[in-house]
């Protein structure tokens, strides 16, 4: 956690630096819309709410018993280049966002690929039927590039692509109240009941890079302040391609919302 | 102003495509129960993952038996349940799962011969390509009994251990021919996680119920096989070396010396008691007699050392010859490399070697 806070702090410094560059660029265009500049910078703070999920949910997952999206803070900065100098204009926006994506989920599964791994490489692989509890706490450095369109004076919508780099990772959990068929559905059967549970940790199997789309919008609430919401969806599996234990692809689906401070 | 709904509509759509699908067909292909007609059974069928053993009375006609099977819901079996077959040799059945994706072959064997009284540990097979299983044969070489052990449990936590790294394995150079080697093993991180940090080497007459071994390990020891003689003493040869560091179930070190154990328990079965387990093996009222090595002899020995332990009749117990003929008495013989191994306490590395074991009884003493 200390590492994450340090990263947030460094990003904050970076954004403050951006702002000071911006301050030196003050220009007036054609004597009109004096507050409207071609380059506009924003500093954003918000939360991510969502989860990592297979899409669609595969038949092995029988029931979602509990889900907590967690409060995942993020901080971001972006720069928008406006092509025209009017209130209904197109722009292109590039940003940098330091974000946490986490969740905790409890589900009931049937015949679900599982591998329980210990520190010493000791492993038990097989097909699990029963409860699975999953905790995810990842942090990413993300780079969204979006097209922005002004619908009206206060409203803006945007859509584009996002590339993320995984910095801190944790994808782990435990299985309980069920049974493992070792090696596959016809393997030896071992029942876990009551207090018996076994943990797993797939953190090292997470893929470093992910890419996807982001769509969203924002609304001006005060002269320098906007509220925003962006939905992002990762196209590629969050696990490395050689990871075969979980037999389906999992995608991050997150709604990022919060406040944006606009430097103008 | 209606645009503010946009992100929520998209979110809703993504949830919509993520809804729970209908339940998949079963992928398992188990025989869950085996039913045979009449009262020919001396013991409930032993159903393992790929093997079923039926201990039947000596007058059973093995040439025409039609066992019936219960399967994982939706699975099918070939030949069909209830088909008459000649079981003078073991027969194979093929079970196919409901989803068609899993196929499992079972070997079904009827055993008519009674268990002998001398155990030399010469017959070993490699089970699941992973670990050794000792078995006893009759005069014609047919399997009469498999010795049970916790090896199948270790196969789940033991990773890629070779057969001689399992708790129970063959000893190539026994006292005479092969013998049995029982070694207390560490079960690694996974074993610690499930509260079973060690696996003592063990060898016993009965069944090891793997499915329940994680949740209720003492009950997973199903002790006893039918026997048609009255044992009076147990003898054999052993070597023993205790491991250096004794640990308890919490994997904490204790200042204690490990010890081995051997005992034999002769007991009566009835409707309520088919086998003894780890909770009642010394105390159940159906126990007729017990032979257990005294503490003074449970010591280290680096040469083959003999033991001789008489059975002691429990006060007031008598043996009914009719019940003996009817196969109502069972016996278990248990060896372990750590005396408290059933409670997951012992010293990793404790090694018990055994060979040339014999149960003395009225016909052979």
Coordinates of C-alpha atoms in Angstrom, one line a residue:
Chain A
X1 CA 0.0 0.0 0.0
X2 CA 2.9 2.4 0.8
X3 CA 4.1 1.8 -2.7
X4 CA 0.8 2.8 -4.2
X5 CA 0.6 6.0 -2.2
X6 CA 4.1 6.9 -3.3
X7 CA 3.0 6.4 -6.9
X8 CA 0.0 8.6 -6.4
X9 CA 2.2 11.3 -4.9
X10 CA 4.6 11.2 -7.8
X11 CA 1.7 11.5 -10.3
X12 CA 0.3 14.5 -8.3
X13 CA 3.7 16.2 -8.6
X14 CA 3.7 15.4 -12.4
X15 CA 0.3 17.0 -12.8
X16 CA 1.2 20.1 -10.9
X17 CA 4.1 20.4 -13.2
X18 CA 1.8 20.1 -16.2
X19 CA -0.3 22.9 -14.8
X20 CA 2.6 25.2 -14.5
X21 CA 3.5 24.6 -18.2
X22 CA -0.1 25.4 -19.0
X23 CA 0.0 28.6 -17.1
X24 CA 2.7 29.9 -19.4
X25 CA 0.7 29.1 -22.5
X26 CA -2.2 31.5 -21.9
X27 CA -3.4 32.7 -25.3
X28 CA -6.4 34.5 -26.7
X29 CA -7.8 33.4 -29.9
X30 CA -9.5 35.9 -32.3
X31 CA -10.5 38.0 -29.4
X32 CA -13.5 35.7 -28.9
X33 CA -14.2 33.0 -26.3
X34 CA -11.2 34.3 -24.4
X35 CA -11.6 31.5 -21.9
X36 CA -11.5 28.9 -24.6
X37 CA -8.0 27.6 -25.4
X38 CA -6.9 25.0 -27.8
X39 CA -5.1 23.0 -25.1
X40 CA -7.0 22.4 -21.9
X41 CA -5.7 20.4 -19.0
X42 CA -7.7 18.6 -16.3
X43 CA -6.8 17.0 -13.0
X44 CA -9.1 14.2 -12.0
X45 CA -9.8 12.3 -8.8
X46 CA -12.3 9.5 -8.6
X47 CA -13.1 6.0 -7.8
X48 CA -13.3 2.8 -9.8
X49 CA -16.3 0.6 -9.3
X50 CA -16.6 -2.7 -11.2
X51 CA -15.0 -6.0 -11.4
X52 CA -13.1 -8.6 -13.3
X53 CA -15.4 -11.0 -14.9
X54 CA -15.7 -13.4 -17.8
X55 CA -18.1 -12.1 -20.5
X56 CA -20.5 -13.7 -20.7
X57 CA -20.3 -15.6 -17.4
X58 CA -19.4 -19.2 -18.3
X59 CA -21.7 -22.1 -17.3
X60 CA -19.2 -23.3 -14.7
X61 CA -20.2 -20.3 -12.5
X62 CA -23.5 -21.2 -11.0
X63 CA -24.2 -18.4 -8.6
X64 CA -22.7 -15.1 -7.5
X65 CA -23.1 -15.2 -3.7
X66 CA -21.5 -12.0 -2.9
X67 CA -19.7 -9.1 -4.6
X68 CA -18.0 -6.1 -3.2
X69 CA -16.5 -3.7 -5.8
X70 CA -14.4 -2.0 -3.2
X71 CA -13.6 1.7 -3.3
X72 CA -10.7 2.0 -5.6
X73 CA -9.3 5.5 -5.7
X74 CA -7.6 6.9 -8.7
X75 CA -6.0 10.1 -9.8
X76 CA -5.5 11.2 -13.4
X77 CA -4.4 14.1 -15.6
X78 CA -5.2 14.7 -19.2
X79 CA -4.7 17.2 -21.9
X80 CA -7.4 18.0 -24.6
X81 CA -6.6 19.5 -27.9
X82 CA -9.8 21.3 -29.3
X83 CA -9.9 21.4 -33.0
X84 CA -12.3 24.3 -33.3
X85 CA -12.8 27.2 -31.1
X86 CA -16.5 26.9 -30.2
X87 CA -18.7 25.3 -27.6
X88 CA -19.8 22.4 -29.8
X89 CA -16.4 21.2 -30.8
X90 CA -14.4 18.1 -31.4
X91 CA -11.3 17.4 -29.4
X92 CA -8.8 14.8 -28.8
X93 CA -7.7 13.9 -25.3
X94 CA -4.7 12.0 -23.9
X95 CA -4.3 11.2 -20.3
X96 CA -2.4 9.4 -17.7
X97 CA -4.2 7.7 -14.9
X98 CA -3.0 5.9 -11.8
X99 CA -5.8 3.6 -10.7
X100 CA -6.6 0.8 -8.5
X101 CA -8.9 -1.9 -9.7
X102 CA -10.1 -4.3 -7.0
X103 CA -13.0 -6.4 -6.0
X104 CA -14.0 -9.2 -3.8
X105 CA -16.4 -11.9 -5.1
X106 CA -17.9 -15.1 -3.7
X107 CA -19.4 -17.5 -6.1
X108 CA -20.5 -21.1 -6.4
X109 CA -19.0 -23.1 -9.2
X110 CA -19.3 -26.4 -10.8
X111 CA -16.4 -28.3 -12.4
X112 CA -14.2 -25.1 -12.4
X113 CA -10.5 -25.3 -13.3
X114 CA -8.5 -24.6 -10.1
X115 CA -4.9 -24.9 -9.1
X116 CA -3.9 -24.5 -5.5
X117 CA -0.3 -23.5 -5.2
X118 CA 2.0 -23.3 -2.2
X119 CA 5.2 -21.2 -1.8
X120 CA 7.4 -24.2 -2.3
X121 CA 5.9 -25.0 -5.7
X122 CA 3.7 -27.7 -4.2
X123 CA 0.6 -27.7 -6.3
X124 CA -2.8 -29.3 -6.6
X125 CA -4.6 -28.9 -9.9
X126 CA -8.0 -30.2 -10.7
X127 CA -11.7 -29.4 -11.1
X128 CA -13.4 -27.7 -8.2
X129 CA -17.1 -27.8 -7.4
X130 CA -18.1 -25.6 -4.5
X131 CA -17.5 -22.1 -3.2
X132 CA -14.8 -19.9 -4.6
X133 CA -13.8 -16.6 -2.9
X134 CA -11.7 -14.2 -4.9
X135 CA -9.9 -11.0 -3.9
X136 CA -8.4 -8.7 -6.5
X137 CA -6.3 -5.7 -5.7
X138 CA -4.4 -4.5 -8.8
X139 CA -3.0 -1.1 -9.6
X140 CA -2.4 0.1 -13.1
X141 CA -0.9 3.0 -14.9
X142 CA -3.4 3.7 -17.7
X143 CA -3.2 5.8 -20.8
X144 CA -6.6 6.6 -22.3
X145 CA -6.8 8.4 -25.7
X146 CA -10.3 9.5 -26.5
X147 CA -12.2 11.7 -29.0
X148 CA -14.2 14.3 -27.1
X149 CA -17.4 15.9 -28.4
X150 CA -19.2 18.8 -26.8
X151 CA -22.9 18.2 -26.8
X152 CA -23.7 21.5 -25.2
X153 CA -22.0 24.1 -23.1
X154 CA -21.9 21.9 -19.9
X155 CA -22.0 18.4 -21.5
X156 CA -19.1 16.5 -23.0
X157 CA -19.0 12.9 -24.2
X158 CA -15.9 10.9 -25.1
X159 CA -14.9 7.5 -26.4
X160 CA -11.6 6.0 -27.2
X161 CA -9.0 3.4 -26.4
X162 CA -7.1 2.7 -23.2
X163 CA -3.8 0.9 -22.6
X164 CA -2.9 -0.2 -19.0
X165 CA 0.3 -1.4 -17.4
X166 CA -0.1 -3.5 -14.3
X167 CA 2.1 -2.3 -11.5
X168 CA 1.0 -3.9 -8.3
X169 CA -0.9 -7.1 -8.4
X170 CA -3.0 -9.5 -6.2
X171 CA -5.4 -12.0 -7.5
X172 CA -5.9 -14.6 -4.9
X173 CA -8.5 -16.3 -2.7
X174 CA -9.6 -19.6 -1.4
X175 CA -12.0 -22.5 -2.1
X176 CA -14.3 -24.1 0.5
X177 CA -17.4 -26.2 0.9
X178 CA -17.0 -28.4 -2.0
X179 CA -14.7 -31.0 -3.6
X180 CA -11.7 -31.2 -5.8
X181 CA -11.3 -33.8 -8.5
X182 CA -7.6 -34.1 -8.8
X183 CA -6.3 -33.6 -12.4
X184 CA -9.8 -33.6 -13.9
X185 CA -13.4 -34.7 -13.6
X186 CA -12.5 -38.4 -13.3
X187 CA -9.6 -37.9 -10.7
X188 CA -9.5 -38.7 -7.1
X189 CA -12.1 -36.8 -5.1
X190 CA -11.2 -34.8 -2.0
X191 CA -14.0 -33.0 0.0
X192 CA -13.5 -29.7 1.8
X193 CA -16.2 -28.9 4.3
X194 CA -16.7 -26.7 7.4
X195 CA -13.4 -25.1 8.3
X196 CA -11.4 -26.8 5.6
X197 CA -10.3 -24.4 2.9
X198 CA -7.4 -24.1 0.5
X199 CA -6.0 -20.9 -0.8
X200 CA -4.8 -20.1 -4.3
X201 CA -2.8 -17.2 -5.7
X202 CA -2.8 -16.4 -9.4
X203 CA -1.1 -13.0 -9.0
X204 CA 2.0 -14.1 -11.0
X205 CA -0.2 -15.3 -13.8
X206 CA -1.6 -11.8 -14.5
X207 CA -0.8 -10.2 -17.8
X208 CA 1.3 -7.0 -17.6
X209 CA -0.5 -5.1 -20.3
X210 CA -4.1 -4.8 -21.1
X211 CA -6.0 -2.7 -23.6
X212 CA -9.6 -1.9 -24.1
X213 CA -12.2 0.8 -24.8
X214 CA -13.4 3.7 -22.7
X215 CA -16.6 5.7 -23.1
X216 CA -18.1 8.3 -20.9
X217 CA -19.1 11.8 -20.3
X218 CA -18.8 14.8 -18.1
X219 CA -20.8 17.7 -16.9
X220 CA -19.6 21.1 -15.8
X221 CA -20.9 21.9 -12.4
X222 CA -18.8 25.0 -11.6
X223 CA -16.6 27.1 -13.8
X224 CA -13.5 25.0 -13.1
X225 CA -15.2 21.8 -11.9
X226 CA -16.7 19.0 -13.8
X227 CA -18.1 15.6 -12.7
X228 CA -17.3 12.7 -15.0
X229 CA -18.0 9.1 -15.5
X230 CA -16.1 6.8 -17.8
X231 CA -16.8 3.1 -18.4
X232 CA -13.9 1.0 -19.5
X233 CA -13.8 -2.6 -20.8
X234 CA -10.6 -4.6 -21.3
X235 CA -10.5 -6.6 -24.5
X236 CA -7.7 -9.0 -23.6
X237 CA -7.7 -11.7 -20.9
X238 CA -6.3 -10.3 -17.6
X239 CA -4.2 -13.5 -17.4
X240 CA -1.2 -14.5 -19.5
X241 CA -2.0 -16.5 -22.5
X242 CA -0.1 -19.6 -21.1
X243 CA -2.2 -19.7 -18.0
X244 CA -4.7 -22.5 -18.5
X245 CA -6.1 -23.2 -15.1
X246 CA -9.0 -20.8 -15.5
X247 CA -10.4 -21.9 -18.7
X248 CA -12.2 -18.7 -19.7
X249 CA -11.0 -15.2 -20.3
X250 CA -11.6 -12.6 -17.6
X251 CA -12.0 -8.9 -18.5
X252 CA -11.9 -5.8 -16.3
X253 CA -15.2 -3.8 -16.5
X254 CA -15.0 -0.6 -14.5
X255 CA -16.9 2.6 -14.1
X256 CA -14.6 5.4 -13.2
X257 CA -16.3 8.5 -11.8
X258 CA -15.3 11.6 -9.8
X259 CA -14.4 15.2 -10.1
X260 CA -12.3 17.0 -12.7
X261 CA -10.6 20.3 -12.1
X262 CA -10.2 22.2 -15.3
X263 CA -7.3 24.6 -15.7
X264 CA -8.5 27.6 -17.6
Chain B
X1 CA -30.0 16.5 -20.1
X2 CA -30.9 12.9 -21.0
X3 CA -27.3 12.1 -21.8
X4 CA -26.4 11.6 -18.2
X5 CA -28.0 8.2 -18.5
X6 CA -25.5 7.0 -21.1
X7 CA -22.8 5.4 -18.9
X8 CA -25.5 3.6 -16.8
X9 CA -27.2 2.2 -19.9
X10 CA -23.8 0.8 -21.1
X11 CA -23.2 -0.6 -17.6
X12 CA -26.6 -2.2 -17.6
X13 CA -26.0 -3.8 -21.0
X14 CA -22.7 -5.3 -19.9
X15 CA -24.4 -6.8 -16.9
X16 CA -27.2 -8.2 -19.1
X17 CA -24.8 -10.2 -21.3
X18 CA -23.1 -11.5 -18.1
X19 CA -26.1 -13.3 -16.7
X20 CA -25.8 -16.8 -15.3
X21 CA -26.2 -19.6 -17.8
X22 CA -28.2 -22.8 -17.3
X23 CA -26.4 -25.5 -15.4
X24 CA -23.9 -27.5 -17.4
X25 CA -24.2 -31.3 -17.7
X26 CA -22.3 -33.3 -15.2
X27 CA -18.7 -34.0 -16.1
X28 CA -18.1 -36.7 -13.6
X29 CA -18.3 -40.4 -14.3
X30 CA -18.4 -42.1 -10.9
X31 CA -19.9 -45.3 -9.7
X32 CA -21.5 -44.1 -6.4
X33 CA -22.9 -47.4 -5.2
X34 CA -22.7 -51.1 -6.1
X35 CA -25.6 -53.4 -5.3
X36 CA -25.3 -57.2 -5.4
X37 CA -28.2 -59.5 -4.8
X38 CA -28.8 -61.7 -1.7
X39 CA -26.7 -61.7 1.3
X40 CA -23.5 -63.0 -0.3
X41 CA -21.4 -60.0 0.9
X42 CA -19.1 -60.4 3.8
X43 CA -18.4 -56.7 3.8
X44 CA -19.8 -53.6 2.2
X45 CA -18.4 -53.1 -1.3
X46 CA -15.1 -51.2 -1.4
X47 CA -15.6 -48.5 -4.0
X48 CA -12.5 -46.6 -5.0
X49 CA -12.0 -44.1 -7.8
X50 CA -11.4 -46.8 -10.5
X51 CA -11.8 -50.1 -8.6
X52 CA -14.6 -52.0 -6.8
X53 CA -13.9 -54.9 -4.6
X54 CA -16.6 -57.2 -3.4
X55 CA -15.8 -59.7 -0.6
X56 CA -18.3 -62.5 -0.9
X57 CA -18.9 -65.8 1.0
X58 CA -17.0 -68.9 -0.1
X59 CA -20.1 -70.6 -1.6
X60 CA -20.9 -67.8 -4.0
X61 CA -21.2 -68.8 -7.7
X62 CA -18.9 -66.2 -9.3
X63 CA -19.6 -67.4 -12.8
X64 CA -23.0 -65.7 -12.9
X65 CA -23.2 -62.4 -11.1
X66 CA -25.1 -59.3 -12.1
X67 CA -24.0 -56.4 -9.9
X68 CA -26.0 -53.2 -10.2
X69 CA -24.5 -49.7 -10.1
X70 CA -25.6 -46.2 -9.2
X71 CA -23.8 -43.5 -11.1
X72 CA -23.2 -39.8 -11.1
X73 CA -26.6 -38.3 -12.3
X74 CA -26.9 -38.5 -16.1
X75 CA -23.9 -40.9 -16.5
X76 CA -24.1 -44.2 -18.4
X77 CA -22.3 -47.5 -17.9
X78 CA -21.3 -50.3 -20.2
X79 CA -22.1 -53.1 -19.9
X80 CA -25.4 -52.0 -18.4
X81 CA -26.1 -52.2 -14.7
X82 CA -27.5 -55.6 -13.9
X83 CA -25.9 -57.5 -16.8
X84 CA -24.9 -61.0 -15.8
X85 CA -21.2 -61.7 -16.2
X86 CA -18.6 -64.3 -15.2
X87 CA -16.6 -62.9 -12.3
X88 CA -14.2 -65.7 -11.8
X89 CA -11.8 -63.0 -13.1
X90 CA -12.3 -59.3 -12.6
X91 CA -14.3 -57.4 -15.1
X92 CA -14.1 -53.9 -16.6
X93 CA -17.0 -51.4 -16.8
X94 CA -16.8 -48.1 -18.6
X95 CA -18.7 -45.1 -17.3
X96 CA -19.4 -42.1 -19.5
X97 CA -20.3 -38.8 -18.0
X98 CA -23.5 -36.9 -18.7
X99 CA -21.7 -34.3 -20.8
X100 CA -19.9 -37.1 -22.7
X101 CA -16.5 -35.5 -21.9
X102 CA -15.3 -37.9 -19.3
X103 CA -14.7 -41.6 -19.5
X104 CA -13.7 -43.8 -16.6
X105 CA -13.0 -47.5 -16.5
X106 CA -13.6 -49.4 -13.4
X107 CA -12.2 -52.8 -12.5
X108 CA -14.8 -54.8 -10.6
X109 CA -13.5 -57.9 -8.7
X110 CA -15.3 -60.5 -6.6
X111 CA -13.1 -62.0 -3.9
X112 CA -14.1 -65.4 -2.5
X113 CA -10.8 -66.4 -0.8
X114 CA -10.3 -65.6 2.8
X115 CA -7.3 -63.5 3.8
X116 CA -4.3 -65.5 4.8
X117 CA -2.2 -65.0 7.9
X118 CA 1.3 -64.4 6.6
X119 CA 2.3 -61.1 5.1
X120 CA 5.6 -60.8 3.3
X121 CA 4.9 -57.6 1.3
X122 CA 6.2 -59.2 -2.0
X123 CA 3.2 -58.1 -4.1
X124 CA 3.2 -54.4 -5.0
X125 CA 1.6 -52.5 -7.9
X126 CA 1.9 -48.9 -9.0
X127 CA -1.4 -47.2 -8.6
X128 CA -2.4 -44.2 -10.8
X129 CA 1.3 -44.2 -12.0
X130 CA 2.2 -42.5 -8.7
X131 CA 2.5 -44.7 -5.6
X132 CA 2.8 -48.3 -4.4
X133 CA -0.1 -50.4 -3.2
X134 CA 0.7 -53.7 -1.4
X135 CA -1.7 -56.5 -1.9
X136 CA -2.2 -60.1 -0.8
X137 CA -2.9 -63.0 -3.1
X138 CA -4.4 -66.5 -2.7
X139 CA -2.9 -69.8 -3.8
X140 CA -3.9 -69.1 -7.4
X141 CA -2.4 -65.6 -7.5
X142 CA -5.8 -63.8 -7.3
X143 CA -5.9 -60.7 -5.3
X144 CA -7.4 -61.3 -1.9
X145 CA -6.9 -57.9 -0.3
X146 CA -5.3 -54.5 -1.0
X147 CA -3.4 -53.1 2.0
X148 CA -4.7 -49.6 2.6
X149 CA -2.5 -46.5 3.2
X150 CA -2.8 -42.8 3.1
X151 CA -0.7 -42.7 -0.2
X152 CA -3.7 -41.6 -2.2
X153 CA -4.1 -38.6 0.0
X154 CA -0.4 -37.8 -0.3
X155 CA -0.8 -38.0 -4.1
X156 CA -2.9 -34.9 -3.9
X157 CA -0.6 -32.8 -1.8
X158 CA 2.7 -34.4 -2.8
X159 CA 3.2 -32.8 -6.2
X160 CA 5.5 -34.9 -8.4
X161 CA 6.9 -37.2 -5.7
X162 CA 8.3 -40.4 -7.0
X163 CA 6.8 -43.7 -5.6
X164 CA 9.7 -44.1 -3.1
X165 CA 9.1 -40.5 -1.8
X166 CA 5.6 -41.4 -0.7
X167 CA 4.8 -42.2 2.9
X168 CA 4.2 -45.9 2.1
X169 CA 6.5 -47.6 -0.4
X170 CA 8.2 -50.9 -1.3
X171 CA 11.4 -51.8 0.3
X172 CA 13.5 -53.6 -2.2
X173 CA 15.8 -55.2 0.3
X174 CA 13.6 -56.4 3.1
X175 CA 14.5 -59.0 5.7
X176 CA 13.5 -61.7 3.1
X177 CA 12.7 -60.5 -0.4
X178 CA 10.8 -57.2 -0.4
X179 CA 9.4 -55.4 2.6
X180 CA 7.4 -52.3 3.3
X181 CA 8.9 -48.9 4.1
X182 CA 6.8 -46.4 6.0
X183 CA 8.2 -42.9 6.2
X184 CA 6.7 -39.8 7.8
X185 CA 6.7 -37.1 5.1
X186 CA 6.1 -33.3 5.0
X187 CA 3.0 -32.4 3.1
X188 CA 4.4 -29.0 2.1
X189 CA 2.6 -25.7 2.0
X190 CA -0.7 -27.1 0.9
X191 CA -0.7 -29.7 3.7
X192 CA 0.0 -27.0 6.2
X193 CA -2.9 -24.9 4.8
X194 CA -5.4 -27.7 5.4
X195 CA -4.0 -28.4 8.8
X196 CA -2.2 -31.6 7.9
X197 CA 1.5 -30.7 7.9
X198 CA 2.8 -34.3 7.9
X199 CA 1.7 -37.6 6.5
X200 CA 2.9 -40.6 8.5
X201 CA 3.7 -43.7 6.6
X202 CA 1.0 -46.2 7.3
X203 CA -0.2 -49.6 6.2
X204 CA -3.4 -51.1 7.4
X205 CA -6.2 -53.6 6.7
X206 CA -9.2 -51.6 5.7
X207 CA -9.9 -48.6 3.5
X208 CA -8.6 -45.1 3.3
X209 CA -11.6 -42.8 2.5
X210 CA -9.9 -40.1 0.6
X211 CA -13.0 -38.0 0.0
X212 CA -13.5 -37.4 3.7
X213 CA -9.8 -37.3 4.7
X214 CA -9.5 -33.5 4.6
X215 CA -12.6 -32.7 6.6
X216 CA -12.6 -35.7 9.0
X217 CA -9.3 -37.5 8.9
X218 CA -9.9 -39.9 11.8
X219 CA -13.2 -41.1 10.3
X220 CA -11.5 -41.5 7.0
X221 CA -9.7 -44.6 8.4
X222 CA -12.1 -47.4 7.8
X223 CA -10.4 -50.3 9.7
X224 CA -11.1 -53.9 9.3
X225 CA -11.5 -56.8 6.8
X226 CA -13.4 -60.0 7.2
X227 CA -11.4 -62.8 8.7
X228 CA -12.2 -66.5 9.3
X229 CA -9.7 -67.4 12.0
X230 CA -9.1 -66.3 15.6
X231 CA -5.7 -64.6 16.0
X232 CA -3.8 -65.3 19.1
X233 CA -0.6 -63.4 18.5
X234 CA 1.1 -61.0 16.0
X235 CA 4.8 -61.4 15.1
X236 CA 7.1 -59.8 12.6
X237 CA 10.4 -57.9 12.1
X238 CA 11.1 -54.2 12.0
X239 CA 13.7 -51.5 11.8
X240 CA 13.1 -48.0 13.0
X241 CA 14.7 -44.6 13.0
X242 CA 12.9 -41.6 14.5
X243 CA 13.1 -38.3 12.5
X244 CA 15.1 -35.5 14.1
X245 CA 12.4 -32.8 14.7
X246 CA 9.1 -33.6 16.2
X247 CA 6.2 -31.3 15.2
X248 CA 2.6 -31.1 16.1
X249 CA -0.6 -30.5 14.1
X250 CA 0.1 -26.7 14.1
X251 CA 3.5 -27.4 12.6
X252 CA 5.2 -26.2 15.8
X253 CA 8.3 -28.0 17.1
X254 CA 7.9 -30.0 20.3
X255 CA 10.7 -31.5 22.4
X256 CA 9.6 -35.1 22.0
X257 CA 11.0 -38.3 20.4
X258 CA 8.9 -39.9 17.7
X259 CA 7.9 -43.5 17.9
X260 CA 6.4 -46.1 15.7
X261 CA 3.3 -48.3 16.4
X262 CA 1.8 -51.6 15.4
X263 CA -1.5 -53.0 16.6
X264 CA -4.1 -55.6 15.6
X265 CA -7.7 -55.4 16.6
X266 CA -10.1 -58.3 16.3
X267 CA -13.8 -57.2 16.4
X268 CA -17.3 -58.2 15.7
X269 CA -19.3 -56.5 12.9
X270 CA -23.0 -56.0 13.0
X271 CA -25.7 -53.8 11.4
X272 CA -24.3 -50.7 13.1
X273 CA -20.6 -51.4 13.0
X274 CA -19.0 -52.3 9.7
X275 CA -15.6 -51.0 10.5
X276 CA -13.7 -49.3 13.2
X277 CA -12.3 -45.8 12.6
X278 CA -9.7 -43.5 14.1
X279 CA -12.1 -42.4 16.9
X280 CA -13.1 -45.7 18.3
X281 CA -10.5 -48.3 17.3
X282 CA -9.4 -49.1 20.8
X283 CA -12.6 -48.4 22.7
X284 CA -15.6 -49.7 20.7
X285 CA -17.7 -52.3 22.6
X286 CA -17.6 -54.7 19.6
X287 CA -13.8 -55.2 20.1
X288 CA -13.0 -58.8 21.1
X289 CA -9.3 -58.7 21.4
X290 CA -6.3 -56.4 20.9
X291 CA -2.6 -56.9 20.3
X292 CA -0.6 -53.7 20.5
X293 CA 3.2 -53.4 20.9
X294 CA 4.1 -52.2 24.4
X295 CA 5.9 -48.9 24.8
X296 CA 9.1 -50.6 25.9
X297 CA 9.4 -52.3 22.5
X298 CA 8.5 -49.2 20.4
X299 CA 12.1 -48.2 20.1
X300 CA 14.7 -47.5 17.4
X301 CA 16.5 -50.4 15.8
X302 CA 19.0 -50.4 13.0
X303 CA 19.0 -54.2 12.6
X304 CA 16.0 -56.3 11.8
X305 CA 14.4 -56.9 15.2
X306 CA 11.6 -59.3 16.0
X307 CA 8.4 -58.5 17.8
X308 CA 5.8 -60.9 19.2
X309 CA 2.6 -59.5 20.7
X310 CA -0.2 -61.7 22.1
X311 CA -3.8 -60.7 21.6
X312 CA -5.5 -59.8 24.8
X313 CA -9.2 -60.7 25.1
X314 CA -11.4 -57.8 26.2
X315 CA -13.0 -58.7 29.6
X316 CA -16.2 -60.8 29.2
X317 CA -15.8 -61.3 25.4
X318 CA -16.3 -64.7 23.8
X319 CA -16.0 -65.8 20.2
X320 CA -19.0 -67.4 18.5
X321 CA -17.9 -70.1 16.1
X322 CA -21.0 -69.6 14.0
X323 CA -20.4 -65.9 13.6
X324 CA -16.8 -66.7 12.6
X325 CA -18.1 -69.0 9.9
X326 CA -20.6 -66.4 8.7
X327 CA -17.8 -63.8 8.3
X328 CA -19.0 -61.6 11.1
X329 CA -15.6 -61.0 12.6
X330 CA -13.2 -58.5 11.2
X331 CA -9.6 -57.8 11.9
X332 CA -7.4 -54.8 11.3
X333 CA -3.6 -54.7 11.4
X334 CA -2.1 -51.3 11.5
X335 CA 1.5 -50.1 11.1
X336 CA 2.6 -46.5 11.3
X337 CA 5.9 -44.7 11.3
X338 CA 4.6 -42.0 13.7
X339 CA 2.4 -43.1 16.6
X340 CA 0.5 -39.9 16.6
X341 CA 0.5 -39.6 12.8
X342 CA -3.3 -39.8 12.7
X343 CA -3.3 -36.5 14.7
X344 CA -0.7 -35.1 12.3
X345 CA 2.0 -35.1 14.9
X346 CA 5.4 -36.7 14.4
X347 CA 8.9 -36.2 13.0
X348 CA 9.4 -35.9 9.3
X349 CA 11.9 -38.6 8.3
X350 CA 10.8 -41.2 10.9
X351 CA 11.2 -44.5 9.0
X352 CA 9.7 -47.8 9.9
X353 CA 10.7 -50.9 7.9
X354 CA 8.6 -54.0 8.3
X355 CA 8.7 -57.6 6.9
X356 CA 7.7 -61.2 7.5
X357 CA 4.6 -60.4 9.5
X358 CA 2.4 -63.2 10.7
X359 CA -0.8 -63.6 12.6
X360 CA -0.6 -66.7 14.8
X361 CA -3.9 -68.6 15.1
X362 CA -5.2 -72.0 16.2
X363 CA -4.5 -73.7 12.8
X364 CA -0.9 -72.6 12.4
X365 CA 0.6 -72.3 15.9

